[in-house]
Short mmCIF file of C-alpha atoms in Angstrom, two decimals:
data_model
loop_
_atom_site.label_atom_id
_atom_site.label_comp_id
_atom_site.label_asym_id
_atom_site.label_seq_id
_atom_site.Cartn_x
_atom_site.Cartn_y
_atom_site.Cartn_z
CA MET A 1 -124.24 -156.91 -65.78
CA GLU A 2 -127.30 -154.65 -65.21
CA LYS A 3 -127.58 -151.61 -67.38
CA ASP A 4 -126.96 -148.37 -65.34
CA LEU A 5 -130.26 -146.51 -65.67
CA SER A 6 -129.09 -143.54 -63.52
CA GLY A 7 -128.07 -140.21 -64.95
CA GLU A 8 -125.33 -137.79 -64.03
CA TYR A 9 -125.00 -134.15 -64.81
CA THR A 10 -122.40 -131.68 -63.72
CA PHE A 11 -123.03 -128.00 -62.66
CA LYS A 12 -120.49 -125.30 -62.00
CA VAL A 13 -121.41 -123.11 -58.99
CA LEU A 14 -121.72 -119.57 -60.14
CA PRO A 15 -120.96 -116.57 -58.08
CA PHE A 16 -124.67 -115.32 -57.90
CA GLU A 17 -125.70 -118.80 -56.60
CA VAL A 18 -123.60 -118.65 -53.36
CA ASP A 19 -124.40 -116.92 -50.15
CA PHE A 20 -122.28 -114.43 -48.09
CA ARG A 21 -120.04 -117.37 -47.08
CA GLY A 22 -119.45 -118.51 -50.57
CA LYS A 23 -121.56 -121.62 -50.18
CA LEU A 24 -124.17 -122.77 -52.78
CA THR A 25 -127.61 -121.74 -51.26
CA LEU A 26 -130.43 -124.29 -50.82
CA PRO A 27 -132.77 -122.53 -53.37
CA HIS A 28 -130.03 -122.83 -56.00
CA LEU A 29 -129.36 -126.49 -55.08
CA THR A 30 -133.11 -126.96 -55.48
CA ASN A 31 -132.83 -125.42 -59.03
CA TYR A 32 -130.07 -127.92 -59.77
CA ILE A 33 -132.18 -130.84 -58.47
CA LEU A 34 -135.09 -129.68 -60.74
CA ASN A 35 -132.82 -129.36 -63.66
CA THR A 36 -131.23 -132.73 -63.14
CA ALA A 37 -134.70 -134.44 -62.74
CA GLY A 38 -135.71 -132.52 -66.07
CA TYR A 39 -132.69 -133.69 -68.03
CA HIS A 40 -132.91 -137.34 -66.83
CA ALA A 41 -136.75 -137.52 -67.41
CA GLU A 42 -136.25 -136.08 -70.76
CA GLU A 43 -133.66 -138.79 -71.73
CA CYS A 44 -136.00 -141.54 -70.37
CA GLY A 45 -138.84 -140.17 -72.62
CA PHE A 46 -141.14 -138.76 -69.95
CA GLY A 47 -139.70 -135.24 -69.64
CA ILE A 48 -141.94 -132.28 -69.22
CA LEU A 49 -142.05 -131.39 -72.90
CA ALA A 50 -142.96 -134.95 -73.95
CA ILE A 51 -145.88 -135.37 -71.46
CA ASN A 52 -147.12 -131.69 -72.10
CA GLN A 53 -148.15 -133.06 -75.41
CA SER A 54 -150.74 -135.16 -73.74
CA ASN A 55 -151.63 -132.04 -71.53
CA HIS A 56 -149.82 -133.69 -68.58
CA SER A 57 -147.29 -132.13 -66.31
CA TRP A 58 -145.01 -133.12 -63.37
CA VAL A 59 -145.61 -131.60 -60.03
CA LEU A 60 -143.13 -131.82 -57.22
CA SER A 61 -144.76 -132.99 -54.01
CA ARG A 62 -141.94 -133.63 -51.52
CA LEU A 63 -138.26 -132.71 -51.32
CA VAL A 64 -135.68 -133.91 -48.75
CA ILE A 65 -132.11 -132.71 -48.79
CA GLU A 66 -129.23 -133.74 -46.57
CA MET A 67 -125.89 -132.09 -46.98
CA THR A 68 -122.53 -132.79 -45.28
CA VAL A 69 -120.61 -130.30 -47.45
CA TYR A 70 -121.82 -127.36 -49.61
CA PRO A 71 -119.88 -126.70 -52.77
CA LYS A 72 -118.49 -123.14 -53.15
CA HIS A 73 -118.40 -120.73 -56.06
CA TYR A 74 -116.62 -121.90 -59.20
CA GLU A 75 -116.49 -125.52 -57.81
CA LYS A 76 -118.14 -128.32 -59.83
CA ILE A 77 -120.83 -130.43 -58.42
CA ARG A 78 -121.78 -133.83 -59.97
CA ILE A 79 -125.42 -134.80 -59.48
CA GLN A 80 -126.49 -138.42 -59.95
CA THR A 81 -130.18 -139.21 -60.21
CA TRP A 82 -132.17 -142.35 -60.47
CA VAL A 83 -136.02 -143.58 -60.13
CA GLU A 84 -136.39 -145.54 -56.99
CA ASN A 85 -140.01 -146.48 -57.14
CA VAL A 86 -143.53 -145.86 -58.82
CA MET A 87 -146.69 -145.99 -56.67
CA ARG A 88 -150.19 -145.38 -57.99
CA MET A 89 -150.19 -141.57 -57.74
CA PHE A 90 -146.43 -140.89 -57.13
CA THR A 91 -142.97 -141.66 -58.25
CA MET A 92 -139.76 -141.42 -56.26
CA ARG A 93 -136.51 -139.95 -57.76
CA ASN A 94 -133.38 -139.82 -55.74
CA PHE A 95 -130.10 -137.79 -55.98
CA ALA A 96 -126.54 -138.07 -54.88
CA PHE A 97 -124.16 -134.93 -54.81
CA LEU A 98 -120.52 -135.50 -55.50
CA ASP A 99 -117.48 -133.28 -55.65
CA LYS A 100 -115.21 -133.47 -58.79
CA ASP A 101 -113.22 -136.22 -57.01
CA GLY A 102 -116.36 -138.31 -56.40
CA LYS A 103 -116.48 -137.53 -52.55
CA VAL A 104 -120.23 -137.54 -51.43
CA LEU A 105 -121.45 -134.11 -50.50
CA GLY A 106 -125.00 -135.19 -49.81
CA TYR A 107 -128.18 -136.87 -50.95
CA ALA A 108 -131.78 -135.81 -51.84
CA ARG A 109 -135.17 -137.59 -52.22
CA THR A 110 -138.10 -136.31 -54.28
CA ILE A 111 -141.68 -137.43 -54.68
CA TRP A 112 -143.55 -136.37 -57.86
CA ALA A 113 -147.13 -136.53 -59.18
CA MET A 114 -148.14 -136.36 -62.71
CA ILE A 115 -151.20 -134.24 -63.30
CA ASP A 116 -153.71 -133.37 -65.99
CA GLN A 117 -152.99 -129.68 -66.87
CA ALA A 118 -156.80 -128.92 -67.39
CA THR A 119 -158.17 -130.58 -64.21
CA ARG A 120 -154.96 -130.24 -62.10
CA LYS A 121 -155.80 -133.81 -60.71
CA PRO A 122 -153.09 -136.51 -60.40
CA LEU A 123 -152.87 -139.26 -62.95
CA ASP A 124 -152.37 -143.07 -62.39
CA LEU A 125 -148.75 -143.94 -63.00
CA VAL A 126 -149.00 -147.64 -62.79
CA HIS A 127 -149.41 -148.23 -66.53
CA THR A 128 -146.65 -145.87 -67.61
CA ASN A 129 -143.15 -147.07 -68.61
CA ILE A 130 -141.51 -145.22 -65.59
CA SER A 131 -140.93 -148.70 -63.86
CA ASP A 132 -138.61 -149.68 -66.74
CA PHE A 133 -136.12 -147.16 -65.27
CA PHE A 134 -136.01 -148.36 -61.66
CA CYS A 135 -132.50 -148.27 -60.37
CA ASN A 136 -131.42 -150.34 -57.35
CA LYS A 137 -128.95 -147.74 -55.84
CA GLU A 138 -128.85 -146.68 -52.41
CA CYS A 139 -129.98 -143.41 -50.93
CA PRO A 140 -128.90 -143.49 -47.40
CA ILE A 141 -130.93 -140.68 -45.99
CA PRO A 142 -134.34 -141.21 -44.13
CA LYS A 143 -137.42 -140.53 -46.05
CA SER A 144 -139.56 -137.46 -45.34
CA GLY A 145 -141.61 -137.59 -42.00
CA LYS A 146 -144.67 -135.93 -40.85
CA ILE A 147 -144.40 -132.08 -40.48
CA PRO A 148 -146.70 -130.61 -37.85
CA THR A 149 -149.26 -127.80 -38.72
CA LEU A 150 -148.53 -124.60 -37.01
CA ASP A 151 -151.07 -122.27 -35.28
CA GLY A 152 -150.64 -118.92 -33.89
CA ASP A 153 -149.73 -115.56 -35.40
CA PRO A 154 -147.66 -115.50 -38.60
CA LYS A 155 -144.00 -114.23 -38.31
CA GLU A 156 -144.26 -112.38 -41.60
CA THR A 157 -146.11 -111.97 -44.73
CA PHE A 158 -145.19 -111.43 -48.28
CA THR A 159 -146.84 -111.21 -51.66
CA ILE A 160 -146.29 -113.47 -54.63
CA LYS A 161 -144.77 -111.47 -57.36
CA TYR A 162 -143.73 -111.76 -61.03
CA SER A 163 -140.35 -113.33 -60.26
CA ASP A 164 -141.98 -115.94 -58.06
CA ILE A 165 -144.23 -117.33 -60.93
CA ASP A 166 -143.09 -120.00 -63.21
CA ILE A 167 -144.09 -121.12 -66.60
CA ASN A 168 -147.02 -123.15 -65.33
CA GLN A 169 -148.25 -119.89 -63.79
CA HIS A 170 -147.67 -121.08 -60.37
CA PHE A 171 -145.21 -120.25 -57.51
CA ASN A 172 -141.86 -121.85 -58.46
CA SER A 173 -140.78 -124.58 -56.21
CA SER A 174 -137.28 -123.09 -55.51
CA LYS A 175 -138.85 -119.80 -54.67
CA TYR A 176 -140.73 -121.49 -51.71
CA VAL A 177 -137.32 -122.72 -50.53
CA GLU A 178 -136.05 -119.15 -51.00
CA HIS A 179 -138.65 -117.56 -48.93
CA ILE A 180 -138.13 -120.29 -46.21
CA VAL A 181 -134.33 -119.83 -45.88
CA ASP A 182 -134.90 -116.09 -45.83
CA ALA A 183 -136.70 -116.45 -42.53
CA PHE A 184 -133.33 -117.06 -40.98
CA THR A 185 -130.65 -114.43 -40.03
CA LEU A 186 -127.14 -114.10 -41.36
CA HIS A 187 -126.05 -114.76 -37.73
CA LYS A 188 -127.56 -118.31 -37.94
CA PHE A 189 -125.61 -119.08 -41.21
CA GLU A 190 -122.38 -117.51 -39.69
CA LYS A 191 -122.49 -120.37 -37.00
CA ARG A 192 -124.36 -123.16 -38.77
CA ASP A 193 -125.08 -125.07 -41.85
CA ILE A 194 -128.34 -126.50 -43.02
CA ARG A 195 -127.84 -130.34 -42.51
CA ARG A 196 -131.33 -131.49 -43.37
CA PHE A 197 -134.28 -129.85 -45.17
CA GLU A 198 -137.74 -131.31 -45.86
CA ILE A 199 -140.57 -129.71 -47.58
CA GLU A 200 -144.06 -130.84 -48.50
CA PHE A 201 -145.84 -128.79 -51.33
CA ILE A 202 -149.55 -128.96 -50.64
CA ALA A 203 -151.28 -126.17 -52.74
CA GLU A 204 -150.29 -123.92 -55.51
CA GLY A 205 -149.42 -120.23 -54.77
CA LYS A 206 -150.83 -117.73 -57.23
CA PHE A 207 -149.84 -114.24 -58.36
CA ASN A 208 -150.58 -111.47 -55.98
CA GLU A 209 -151.65 -113.70 -53.09
CA THR A 210 -150.49 -112.74 -49.73
CA ILE A 211 -148.64 -115.50 -48.02
CA TYR A 212 -148.37 -115.81 -44.28
CA LEU A 213 -145.20 -117.35 -42.94
CA HIS A 214 -145.44 -119.33 -39.68
CA LYS A 215 -142.21 -120.34 -37.96
CA GLN A 216 -141.62 -122.40 -34.65
CA GLU A 217 -138.41 -123.95 -33.24
CA SER A 218 -139.56 -127.46 -32.51
CA ARG A 219 -136.27 -128.39 -30.77
CA ASP A 220 -132.90 -126.69 -30.55
CA ASN A 221 -131.94 -125.59 -34.09
CA GLU A 222 -134.89 -127.56 -35.68
CA PHE A 223 -137.41 -125.29 -37.24
CA VAL A 224 -140.90 -125.84 -38.66
CA ILE A 225 -141.94 -123.23 -41.25
CA GLU A 226 -145.34 -123.27 -42.82
CA LEU A 227 -146.70 -120.86 -45.55
CA LYS A 228 -150.49 -120.26 -45.60
CA ASN A 229 -152.52 -118.18 -48.04
CA GLU A 230 -155.18 -115.60 -47.34
CA ASN A 231 -157.77 -118.28 -46.70
CA GLN A 232 -155.52 -119.89 -44.05
CA HIS A 233 -154.95 -122.90 -46.40
CA THR A 234 -151.55 -124.42 -46.15
CA ILE A 235 -149.37 -123.89 -49.30
CA CYS A 236 -146.34 -125.79 -48.01
CA LYS A 237 -144.80 -127.10 -44.76
CA SER A 238 -141.12 -127.51 -44.04
CA LYS A 239 -138.66 -128.50 -41.59
CA THR A 240 -135.00 -127.27 -41.32
CA TRP A 241 -132.35 -128.85 -39.16
CA PHE A 242 -129.23 -126.79 -38.41
CA GLY A 243 -125.83 -128.35 -37.51
CA GLU A 244 -122.39 -126.89 -36.61
CA ARG A 245 -120.77 -125.10 -39.49
CA THR A 246 -118.05 -127.30 -40.88
CA ASP A 247 -115.76 -124.62 -42.36
CA MET B 1 -105.53 -108.00 -88.95
CA GLU B 2 -106.38 -106.80 -85.47
CA LYS B 3 -106.60 -109.45 -82.82
CA ASP B 4 -110.14 -109.93 -81.55
CA LEU B 5 -110.10 -109.04 -77.92
CA SER B 6 -113.84 -109.67 -77.33
CA GLY B 7 -114.99 -112.83 -75.60
CA GLU B 8 -118.12 -115.06 -76.34
CA TYR B 9 -119.79 -117.36 -73.91
CA THR B 10 -123.00 -119.45 -74.45
CA PHE B 11 -125.76 -120.01 -71.95
CA LYS B 12 -128.62 -122.44 -72.04
CA VAL B 13 -131.77 -120.81 -70.67
CA LEU B 14 -133.08 -123.13 -67.91
CA PRO B 15 -136.80 -123.49 -66.93
CA PHE B 16 -136.34 -121.74 -63.60
CA GLU B 17 -134.89 -118.71 -65.39
CA VAL B 18 -138.03 -117.91 -67.37
CA ASP B 19 -141.17 -116.12 -66.39
CA PHE B 20 -144.83 -117.31 -66.85
CA ARG B 21 -144.56 -116.61 -70.51
CA GLY B 22 -141.40 -118.83 -71.03
CA LYS B 23 -139.22 -115.83 -71.55
CA LEU B 24 -135.73 -115.23 -69.95
CA THR B 25 -136.32 -112.81 -67.03
CA LEU B 26 -134.35 -109.46 -66.65
CA PRO B 27 -132.85 -110.58 -63.30
CA HIS B 28 -131.45 -113.85 -64.85
CA LEU B 29 -130.30 -111.90 -67.90
CA THR B 30 -128.39 -109.74 -65.45
CA ASN B 31 -126.85 -112.88 -63.91
CA TYR B 32 -125.65 -113.94 -67.36
CA ILE B 33 -124.12 -110.40 -67.92
CA LEU B 34 -122.29 -110.57 -64.58
CA ASN B 35 -121.00 -114.12 -65.32
CA THR B 36 -119.89 -113.11 -68.86
CA ALA B 37 -117.98 -110.11 -67.46
CA GLY B 38 -116.50 -112.32 -64.87
CA TYR B 39 -115.34 -115.01 -67.38
CA HIS B 40 -113.82 -112.44 -69.72
CA ALA B 41 -112.05 -110.41 -66.95
CA GLU B 42 -110.67 -113.64 -65.70
CA GLU B 43 -109.20 -114.59 -69.16
CA CYS B 44 -107.80 -111.01 -69.31
CA GLY B 45 -106.03 -111.39 -65.98
CA PHE B 46 -108.20 -108.75 -64.17
CA GLY B 47 -110.89 -111.15 -62.85
CA ILE B 48 -112.37 -110.83 -59.27
CA LEU B 49 -110.08 -113.64 -57.99
CA ALA B 50 -106.99 -112.15 -59.32
CA ILE B 51 -107.61 -108.57 -58.10
CA ASN B 52 -108.91 -109.87 -54.69
CA GLN B 53 -105.24 -110.79 -54.05
CA SER B 54 -104.49 -106.98 -53.89
CA ASN B 55 -107.69 -106.64 -51.86
CA HIS B 56 -109.39 -104.94 -54.79
CA SER B 57 -112.80 -105.80 -56.04
CA TRP B 58 -115.10 -104.97 -58.96
CA VAL B 59 -118.30 -102.90 -58.30
CA LEU B 60 -121.06 -102.59 -60.93
CA SER B 61 -122.00 -98.88 -61.19
CA ARG B 62 -124.44 -98.71 -64.23
CA LEU B 63 -126.15 -101.17 -66.44
CA VAL B 64 -128.19 -100.56 -69.51
CA ILE B 65 -130.02 -103.38 -71.43
CA GLU B 66 -132.09 -103.20 -74.57
CA MET B 67 -133.81 -106.37 -75.84
CA THR B 68 -135.52 -106.76 -79.13
CA VAL B 69 -136.21 -110.56 -78.43
CA TYR B 70 -136.01 -112.54 -75.20
CA PRO B 71 -134.74 -116.12 -75.49
CA LYS B 72 -137.06 -118.84 -74.20
CA HIS B 73 -136.50 -121.89 -71.96
CA TYR B 74 -134.05 -124.36 -73.47
CA GLU B 75 -132.87 -121.92 -75.96
CA LYS B 76 -129.24 -120.97 -76.24
CA ILE B 77 -128.06 -117.33 -75.93
CA ARG B 78 -124.55 -116.37 -77.21
CA ILE B 79 -123.12 -113.35 -75.18
CA GLN B 80 -120.24 -111.43 -76.73
CA THR B 81 -118.52 -109.00 -74.46
CA TRP B 82 -115.73 -106.35 -74.89
CA VAL B 83 -114.06 -103.43 -73.13
CA GLU B 84 -114.85 -100.13 -74.66
CA ASN B 85 -113.08 -97.71 -72.68
CA VAL B 86 -111.24 -96.91 -69.36
CA MET B 87 -111.63 -93.45 -67.64
CA ARG B 88 -109.84 -92.59 -64.39
CA MET B 89 -112.47 -94.15 -61.99
CA PHE B 90 -114.47 -96.22 -64.31
CA THR B 91 -114.16 -98.80 -67.20
CA MET B 92 -116.97 -99.48 -69.78
CA ARG B 93 -117.73 -103.04 -70.92
CA ASN B 94 -120.41 -103.80 -73.51
CA PHE B 95 -122.33 -106.80 -74.54
CA ALA B 96 -124.11 -108.26 -77.53
CA PHE B 97 -126.81 -110.89 -77.24
CA LEU B 98 -127.21 -113.37 -80.25
CA ASP B 99 -129.36 -116.47 -80.74
CA LYS B 100 -127.79 -119.68 -81.96
CA ASP B 101 -127.94 -118.55 -85.64
CA GLY B 102 -126.27 -115.29 -84.91
CA LYS B 103 -129.33 -113.08 -85.04
CA VAL B 104 -128.97 -110.12 -82.71
CA LEU B 105 -131.42 -110.17 -79.63
CA GLY B 106 -130.10 -107.08 -77.94
CA TYR B 107 -127.32 -105.28 -76.23
CA ALA B 108 -126.01 -104.08 -72.98
CA ARG B 109 -123.67 -101.46 -71.53
CA THR B 110 -122.04 -101.59 -68.13
CA ILE B 111 -119.78 -99.26 -66.05
CA TRP B 112 -117.60 -100.64 -63.35
CA ALA B 113 -115.39 -99.26 -60.74
CA MET B 114 -112.54 -101.04 -59.05
CA ILE B 115 -112.60 -100.46 -55.27
CA ASP B 116 -110.27 -101.12 -52.34
CA GLN B 117 -112.09 -103.71 -50.17
CA ALA B 118 -111.02 -102.07 -46.95
CA THR B 119 -111.74 -98.47 -47.66
CA ARG B 120 -114.57 -99.20 -50.23
CA LYS B 121 -113.04 -96.31 -52.22
CA PRO B 122 -112.63 -96.41 -55.94
CA LEU B 123 -109.16 -96.81 -57.38
CA ASP B 124 -107.46 -95.06 -60.32
CA LEU B 125 -107.65 -97.37 -63.38
CA VAL B 126 -105.43 -95.30 -65.69
CA HIS B 127 -102.22 -97.26 -64.96
CA THR B 128 -103.79 -100.73 -65.15
CA ASN B 129 -103.41 -102.93 -68.28
CA ILE B 130 -107.15 -102.85 -68.97
CA SER B 131 -106.61 -100.46 -71.92
CA ASP B 132 -104.69 -103.29 -73.60
CA PHE B 133 -108.03 -105.03 -74.11
CA PHE B 134 -110.00 -102.14 -75.84
CA CYS B 135 -112.10 -103.41 -78.63
CA ASN B 136 -113.40 -101.31 -81.45
CA LYS B 137 -116.77 -102.98 -81.76
CA GLU B 138 -120.01 -101.15 -82.17
CA CYS B 139 -122.66 -101.05 -79.38
CA PRO B 140 -125.59 -99.35 -81.09
CA ILE B 141 -127.65 -98.41 -78.06
CA PRO B 142 -127.67 -95.04 -76.27
CA LYS B 143 -125.54 -94.79 -73.11
CA SER B 144 -127.27 -94.42 -69.79
CA GLY B 145 -129.06 -91.08 -69.20
CA LYS B 146 -129.91 -89.01 -66.04
CA ILE B 147 -132.45 -90.69 -63.94
CA PRO B 148 -134.63 -88.33 -61.74
CA THR B 149 -134.86 -88.67 -58.04
CA LEU B 150 -138.36 -89.35 -56.62
CA ASP B 151 -140.09 -87.80 -53.78
CA GLY B 152 -143.45 -88.68 -52.18
CA ASP B 153 -144.56 -91.82 -50.50
CA PRO B 154 -143.06 -95.25 -51.21
CA LYS B 155 -145.20 -97.68 -53.13
CA GLU B 156 -143.97 -100.61 -51.02
CA THR B 157 -141.17 -101.73 -48.50
CA PHE B 158 -139.22 -104.89 -48.16
CA THR B 159 -136.34 -106.15 -46.00
CA ILE B 160 -133.02 -107.36 -47.31
CA LYS B 161 -132.73 -111.07 -46.57
CA TYR B 162 -130.17 -113.92 -46.58
CA SER B 163 -130.79 -114.68 -50.23
CA ASP B 164 -130.30 -111.05 -51.30
CA ILE B 165 -126.71 -110.93 -49.93
CA ASP B 166 -123.72 -111.83 -52.05
CA ILE B 167 -120.36 -113.07 -51.25
CA ASN B 168 -119.17 -109.35 -50.68
CA GLN B 169 -121.72 -109.15 -47.92
CA HIS B 170 -123.81 -106.68 -49.95
CA PHE B 171 -127.08 -106.71 -51.78
CA ASN B 172 -126.51 -108.75 -54.98
CA SER B 173 -126.87 -106.63 -58.14
CA SER B 174 -129.34 -109.00 -59.87
CA LYS B 175 -131.56 -108.98 -56.73
CA TYR B 176 -131.95 -105.23 -57.14
CA VAL B 177 -133.22 -105.92 -60.73
CA GLU B 178 -135.55 -108.60 -59.30
CA HIS B 179 -137.10 -106.33 -56.81
CA ILE B 180 -137.58 -103.65 -59.52
CA VAL B 181 -139.33 -105.90 -62.02
CA ASP B 182 -141.38 -107.37 -59.22
CA ALA B 183 -142.99 -103.87 -58.83
CA PHE B 184 -144.90 -104.67 -62.16
CA THR B 185 -147.92 -106.92 -62.59
CA LEU B 186 -148.38 -110.06 -64.58
CA HIS B 187 -151.00 -108.04 -66.64
CA LYS B 188 -148.24 -105.75 -67.73
CA PHE B 189 -146.05 -108.60 -69.02
CA GLU B 190 -148.97 -110.26 -70.65
CA LYS B 191 -149.30 -107.25 -72.87
CA ARG B 192 -145.71 -105.88 -72.98
CA ASP B 193 -141.96 -106.62 -73.00
CA ILE B 194 -139.30 -104.59 -71.36
CA ARG B 195 -137.45 -102.92 -74.31
CA ARG B 196 -134.99 -100.83 -72.35
CA PHE B 197 -133.83 -100.91 -68.80
CA GLU B 198 -131.31 -98.61 -67.07
CA ILE B 199 -130.13 -98.94 -63.44
CA GLU B 200 -127.60 -96.73 -61.47
CA PHE B 201 -126.06 -98.43 -58.41
CA ILE B 202 -125.50 -95.70 -55.79
CA ALA B 203 -125.05 -97.21 -52.33
CA GLU B 204 -124.69 -100.82 -50.94
CA GLY B 205 -127.70 -102.43 -49.30
CA LYS B 206 -127.06 -104.41 -46.15
CA PHE B 207 -128.62 -107.24 -44.39
CA ASN B 208 -131.86 -106.55 -42.54
CA GLU B 209 -132.15 -102.92 -43.96
CA THR B 210 -135.73 -102.00 -44.83
CA ILE B 211 -135.90 -100.74 -48.40
CA TYR B 212 -138.40 -98.17 -49.62
CA LEU B 213 -139.41 -98.62 -53.21
CA HIS B 214 -140.68 -95.52 -55.01
CA LYS B 215 -142.22 -95.82 -58.41
CA GLN B 216 -143.48 -93.15 -60.91
CA GLU B 217 -144.82 -93.59 -64.45
CA SER B 218 -142.76 -90.64 -66.06
CA ARG B 219 -144.37 -91.07 -69.47
CA ASP B 220 -146.70 -93.77 -70.85
CA ASN B 221 -145.14 -97.07 -70.12
CA GLU B 222 -141.88 -95.54 -69.01
CA PHE B 223 -141.24 -96.05 -65.19
CA VAL B 224 -138.83 -94.54 -62.81
CA ILE B 225 -138.24 -96.90 -59.78
CA GLU B 226 -135.85 -95.75 -56.87
CA LEU B 227 -134.92 -97.75 -53.84
CA LYS B 228 -134.00 -95.88 -50.64
CA ASN B 229 -132.75 -97.07 -47.26
CA GLU B 230 -134.11 -96.26 -43.85
CA ASN B 231 -132.16 -93.02 -43.75
CA GLN B 232 -133.79 -91.99 -47.10
CA HIS B 233 -130.53 -92.37 -48.92
CA THR B 234 -130.82 -93.57 -52.46
CA ILE B 235 -129.64 -97.20 -53.01
CA CYS B 236 -130.35 -97.23 -56.67
CA LYS B 237 -132.37 -95.57 -59.47
CA SER B 238 -133.79 -97.15 -62.50
CA LYS B 239 -135.85 -96.60 -65.50
CA THR B 240 -137.84 -99.27 -67.43
CA TRP B 241 -139.38 -98.74 -70.90
CA PHE B 242 -142.12 -101.19 -71.94
CA GLY B 243 -142.94 -101.74 -75.59
CA GLU B 244 -145.56 -103.96 -77.27
CA ARG B 245 -145.00 -107.65 -76.64
CA THR B 246 -143.64 -109.21 -79.78
CA ASP B 247 -144.95 -112.78 -79.41
#
């Protein structure tokens, strides 16, 4: 029998992590995903603290989340994670979200690069031991697709502040997601749930930068949101699909 | 021997809860305080889920935090909590923050009102069983003082968004704290730590309201920040004392 190289971690959804409907928000789910990746990578020996010793760091490049059901406050969510693949510059890590009884709530896919902290350039992953941890487990959601670039006037602007900045001195990944979901009204969430969300992290946001948020409804209830900096360089691009609210 | 009516809960500081220096942020510490209060009240029988059944709810009115040392990511923080007193309209709950070895990191004081969810009016607490849980434990930090009201032009404005709204359909308490600490620069936190923080919650912020942030340095490194709504009504007032950074 093959050894199970996946990891599983349980989180209890706290009251401050839910929205006005009592459902776990996407930015907080993103935090759970980042923590889960961190815990599992640490157990495998390539966690952030371990690779920091060689002045390397992990950078999240892409994230796709599909949710059928969102857990509510005080509910437990079990998150399984495993490494799917390693390419030259990237490694793919997937996630399954389960409720306490093992019912599937959703899935996520992530793509990571390992960078040199001094040069900020990606490192070759082929000769690392990450491939020892491949796990042949199904992740039945489509990979991330191409997200168009938006032109035209921004919908709004904001400034990157103290709470947006993480320990790497950059704009925190889950804070990008927070600014994106905040571009929607409560009315939208009263009627609908986010069924699929894709984000591509392109450049690093820095303290005090003004960020321009561009938003376009590409189809009915399918939104492209792009964040650009003061030089009109893209910081990240995202796509959000809303479906009927299920409860 | 008297029965110990205090509670103790342990939190592990996660990477997304720390700032660029690796220190737990004040808004995340506020979340820990709210969770700790919630867990202990639940064990005492007057938690939010229990009192919701009578259409009552807890509302945080005042919060004071004093910190000597901030825990860093992956460190554990033990939070002790106990009820100090009950007045007609308010109850006082205190907190002690300890590291894993029992060294005191800081203290907090909170004042809560119980409201009727329909009328939003405070209820009389004298005839409740909260006084059965009084605990004669020392909280060696001064109670909250009077915070002046600010006039003049606002320093900045922001809009209350989806992520700011909690399950009671109001502006989340820890999000007030987040907007307040975000009025300071990274430069300030490079040199200094917040040693004492006081906040008085006065009115409830609602979705899509524009909030005006007023800020004044009342003494050297002592700042009053007040949030007002579109009608110039005060939403909350706060005072932040910075001291020398200790590490």
